[in-house]
CSV table of C-alpha atoms and ligand atoms in Angstrom, one decimal:
chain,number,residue,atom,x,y,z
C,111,UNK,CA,-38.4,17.4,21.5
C,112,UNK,CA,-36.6,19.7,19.5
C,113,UNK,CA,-33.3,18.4,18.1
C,114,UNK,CA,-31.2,21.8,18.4
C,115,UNK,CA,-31.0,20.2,22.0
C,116,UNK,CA,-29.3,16.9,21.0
C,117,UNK,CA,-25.3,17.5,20.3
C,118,UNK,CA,-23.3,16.2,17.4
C,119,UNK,CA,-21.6,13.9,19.6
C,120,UNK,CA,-21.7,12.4,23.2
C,121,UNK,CA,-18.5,11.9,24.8
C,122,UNK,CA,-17.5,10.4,28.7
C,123,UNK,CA,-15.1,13.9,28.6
C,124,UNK,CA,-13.1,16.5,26.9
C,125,UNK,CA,-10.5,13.8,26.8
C,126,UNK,CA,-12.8,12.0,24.7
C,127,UNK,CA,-12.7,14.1,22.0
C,128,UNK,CA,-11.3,13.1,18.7
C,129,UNK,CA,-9.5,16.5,18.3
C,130,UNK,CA,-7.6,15.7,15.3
C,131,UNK,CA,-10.3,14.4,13.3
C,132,UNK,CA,-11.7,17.6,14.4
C,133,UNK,CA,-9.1,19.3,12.7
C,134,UNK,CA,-9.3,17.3,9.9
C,135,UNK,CA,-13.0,18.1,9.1
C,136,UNK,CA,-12.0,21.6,9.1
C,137,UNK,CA,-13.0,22.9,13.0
C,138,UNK,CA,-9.8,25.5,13.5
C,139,UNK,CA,-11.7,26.3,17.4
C,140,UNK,CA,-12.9,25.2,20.2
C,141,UNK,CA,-15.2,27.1,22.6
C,142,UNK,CA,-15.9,25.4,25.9
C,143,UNK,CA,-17.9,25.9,28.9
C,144,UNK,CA,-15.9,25.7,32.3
C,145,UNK,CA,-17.9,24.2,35.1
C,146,UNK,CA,-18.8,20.7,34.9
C,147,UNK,CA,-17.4,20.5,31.8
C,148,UNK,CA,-13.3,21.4,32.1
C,149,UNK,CA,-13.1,20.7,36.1
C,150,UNK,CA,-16.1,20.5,38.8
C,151,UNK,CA,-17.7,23.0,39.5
C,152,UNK,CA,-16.2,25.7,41.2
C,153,UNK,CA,-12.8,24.1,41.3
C,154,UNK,CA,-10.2,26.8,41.1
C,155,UNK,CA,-7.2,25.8,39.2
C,156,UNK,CA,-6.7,23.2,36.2
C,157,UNK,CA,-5.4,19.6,36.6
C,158,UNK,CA,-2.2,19.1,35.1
C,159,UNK,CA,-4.2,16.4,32.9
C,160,UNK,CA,-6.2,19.8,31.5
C,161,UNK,CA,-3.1,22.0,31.2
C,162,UNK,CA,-1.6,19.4,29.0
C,163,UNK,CA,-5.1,19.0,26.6
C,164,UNK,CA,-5.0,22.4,25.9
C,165,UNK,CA,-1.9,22.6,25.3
C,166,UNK,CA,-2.0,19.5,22.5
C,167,UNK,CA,-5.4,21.6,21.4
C,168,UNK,CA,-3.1,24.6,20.6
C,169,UNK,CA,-0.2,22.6,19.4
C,170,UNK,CA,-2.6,21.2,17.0
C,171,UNK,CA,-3.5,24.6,15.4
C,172,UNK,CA,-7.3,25.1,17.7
C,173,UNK,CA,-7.7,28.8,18.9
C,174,UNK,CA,-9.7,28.1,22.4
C,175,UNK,CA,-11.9,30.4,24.3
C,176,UNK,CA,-14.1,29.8,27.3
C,177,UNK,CA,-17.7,30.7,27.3
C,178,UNK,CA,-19.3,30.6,30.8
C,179,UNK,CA,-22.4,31.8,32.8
C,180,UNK,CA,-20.7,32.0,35.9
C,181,UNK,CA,-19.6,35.3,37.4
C,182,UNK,CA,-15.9,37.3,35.7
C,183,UNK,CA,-14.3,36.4,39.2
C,184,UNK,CA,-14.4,32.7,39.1
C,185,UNK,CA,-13.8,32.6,34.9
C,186,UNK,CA,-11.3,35.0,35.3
C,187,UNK,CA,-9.3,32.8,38.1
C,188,UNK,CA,-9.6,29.9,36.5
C,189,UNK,CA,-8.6,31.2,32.8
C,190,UNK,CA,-5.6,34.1,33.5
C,191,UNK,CA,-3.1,31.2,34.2
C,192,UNK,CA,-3.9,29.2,31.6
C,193,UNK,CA,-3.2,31.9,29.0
C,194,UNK,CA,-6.7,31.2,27.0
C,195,UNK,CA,-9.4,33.6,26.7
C,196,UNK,CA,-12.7,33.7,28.6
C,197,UNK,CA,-16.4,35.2,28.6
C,198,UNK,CA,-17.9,35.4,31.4
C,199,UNK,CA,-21.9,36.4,32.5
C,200,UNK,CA,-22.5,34.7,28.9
C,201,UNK,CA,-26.1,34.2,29.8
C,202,UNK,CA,-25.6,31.0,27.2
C,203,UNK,CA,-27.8,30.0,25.3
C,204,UNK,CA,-27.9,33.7,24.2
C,205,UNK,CA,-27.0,34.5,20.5
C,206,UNK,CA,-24.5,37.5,21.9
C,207,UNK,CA,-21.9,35.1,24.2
C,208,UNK,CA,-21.7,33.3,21.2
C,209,UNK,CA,-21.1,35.8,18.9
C,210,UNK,CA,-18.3,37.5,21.3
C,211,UNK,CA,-16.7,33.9,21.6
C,212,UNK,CA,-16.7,33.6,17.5
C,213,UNK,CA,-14.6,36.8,17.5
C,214,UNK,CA,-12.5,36.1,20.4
C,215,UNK,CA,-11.3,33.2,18.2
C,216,UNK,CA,-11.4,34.6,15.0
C,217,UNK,CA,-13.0,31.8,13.8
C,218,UNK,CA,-17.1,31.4,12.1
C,219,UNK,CA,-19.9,29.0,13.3
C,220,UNK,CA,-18.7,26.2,10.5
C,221,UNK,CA,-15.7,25.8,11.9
C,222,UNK,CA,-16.2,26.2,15.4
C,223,UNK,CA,-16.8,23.4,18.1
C,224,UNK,CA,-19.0,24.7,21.3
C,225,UNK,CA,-18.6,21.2,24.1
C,226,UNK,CA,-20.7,21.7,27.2
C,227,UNK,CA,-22.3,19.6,29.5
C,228,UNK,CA,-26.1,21.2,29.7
C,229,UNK,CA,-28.3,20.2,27.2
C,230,UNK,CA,-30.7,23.7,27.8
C,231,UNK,CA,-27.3,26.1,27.3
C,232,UNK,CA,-24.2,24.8,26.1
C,233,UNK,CA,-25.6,22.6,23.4
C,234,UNK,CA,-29.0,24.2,22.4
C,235,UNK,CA,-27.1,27.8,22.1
C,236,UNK,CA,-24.7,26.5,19.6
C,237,UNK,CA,-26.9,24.6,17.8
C,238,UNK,CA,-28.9,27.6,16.8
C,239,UNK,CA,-25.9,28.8,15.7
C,240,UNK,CA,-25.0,26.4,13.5
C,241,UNK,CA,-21.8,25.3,15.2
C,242,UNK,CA,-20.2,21.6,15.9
C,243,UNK,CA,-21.4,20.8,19.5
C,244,UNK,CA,-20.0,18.2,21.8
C,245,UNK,CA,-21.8,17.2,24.9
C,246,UNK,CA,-19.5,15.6,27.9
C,247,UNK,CA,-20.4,14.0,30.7
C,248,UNK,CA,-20.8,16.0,33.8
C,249,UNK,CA,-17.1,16.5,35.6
C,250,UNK,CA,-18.3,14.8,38.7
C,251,UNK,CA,-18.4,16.7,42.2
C,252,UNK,CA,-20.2,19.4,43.0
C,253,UNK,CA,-22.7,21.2,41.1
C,254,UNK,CA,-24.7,24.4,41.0
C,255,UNK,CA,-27.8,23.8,43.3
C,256,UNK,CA,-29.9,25.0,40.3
C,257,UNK,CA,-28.8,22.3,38.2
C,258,UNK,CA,-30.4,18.6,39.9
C,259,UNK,CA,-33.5,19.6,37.8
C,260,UNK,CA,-31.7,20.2,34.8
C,261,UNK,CA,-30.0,17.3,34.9
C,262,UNK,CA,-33.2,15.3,35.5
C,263,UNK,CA,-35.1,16.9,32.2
C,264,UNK,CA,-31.6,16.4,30.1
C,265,UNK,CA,-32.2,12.8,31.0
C,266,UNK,CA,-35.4,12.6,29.4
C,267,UNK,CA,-34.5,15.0,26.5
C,268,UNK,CA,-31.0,12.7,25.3
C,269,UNK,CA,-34.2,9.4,26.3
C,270,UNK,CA,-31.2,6.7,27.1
C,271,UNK,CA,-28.7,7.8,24.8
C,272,UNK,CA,-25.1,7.0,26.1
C,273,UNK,CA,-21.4,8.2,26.0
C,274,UNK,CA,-19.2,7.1,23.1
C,275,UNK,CA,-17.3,5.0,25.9
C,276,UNK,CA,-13.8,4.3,23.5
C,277,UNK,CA,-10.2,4.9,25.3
C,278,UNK,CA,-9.9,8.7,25.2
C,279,UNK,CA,-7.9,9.7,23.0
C,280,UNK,CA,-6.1,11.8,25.9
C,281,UNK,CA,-5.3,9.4,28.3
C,282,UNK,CA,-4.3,10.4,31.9
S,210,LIG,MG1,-21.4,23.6,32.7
């Protein structure tokens, strides 16, 4: 199996992240997915938990745009109060979203950070880019109807690998 599926790094969630070590190395952006990987999917509005991580992601210097597949109406509800940028329709793991995300941010494929949780979009798209790539762990709850067969070939794909499982370094 190829490896421009497996991430740079496996983490329980976006909380998990080491942002300022990511900082440190020299990322200056973060692109992320939305469903499954900021709330559940489908979930409207932003836990206070979330409005605070992006906040500290700013306050640390990161310019932040969303990249997601799902339709301008639910990116575009979720996104508009939290002040951040957002593609939607990206058709990940297409080379375009990727491209319009890099200029959103102002920021090039070495020092950009794509987190995701699929394996087949998220990850392999910014791979081929040559960008930092951060697998989470599903946000648990409800999930595209599409996706219970993904989820069963990423299983095979990451064969037994696990979370980094440390105290996140954004705790609750
Ligand atoms: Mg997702």
């Amino acid at each position: 199996m190829s490896s421009l599926l497996l991430p740079n790094e496996y983490v329980t969630s976006i909380y998990h992240i080491d942002l300022q070590r990511l900082w440190d190395d020299g990322m200056r952006a973060l692109v992320t997915d939305l469903d499954n990987t900021l709330v559940a999917w489908g979930v409207p509005d932003a836990p206070k938990r979330l409005v605070s991580w992006l906040r500290h992601a700013k306050s640390l210097g990161f310019a932040v745009c969303l990249l997601s597949n799902n339709h301008e109406l639910r990116v575009a509800t979720f996104a508009r109060p939290l002040g951040i940028p957002a593609i939607a329709n990206a058709r990940k793991p297409r080379h375009s979203a990727y491209d319009k995300a890099l200029a959103m941010v102002g920021s090039d494929v070495h020092s950009t950070v794509m987190i995701g949780d699929q394996l087949f979009t998220d990850i392999l798209g910014g791979n081929r880019m040559g960008m930092y790539t951060v697998l989470v762990v599903p946000v648990p709850g409800r999930e595209h109807g599409g996706t219970r067969l993904i989820r069963f070939v990423e299983r095979r794909v990451l064969k037994g690998r696990q979370p980094l499982t440390q105290d996140p370094y954004f705790p609750e």
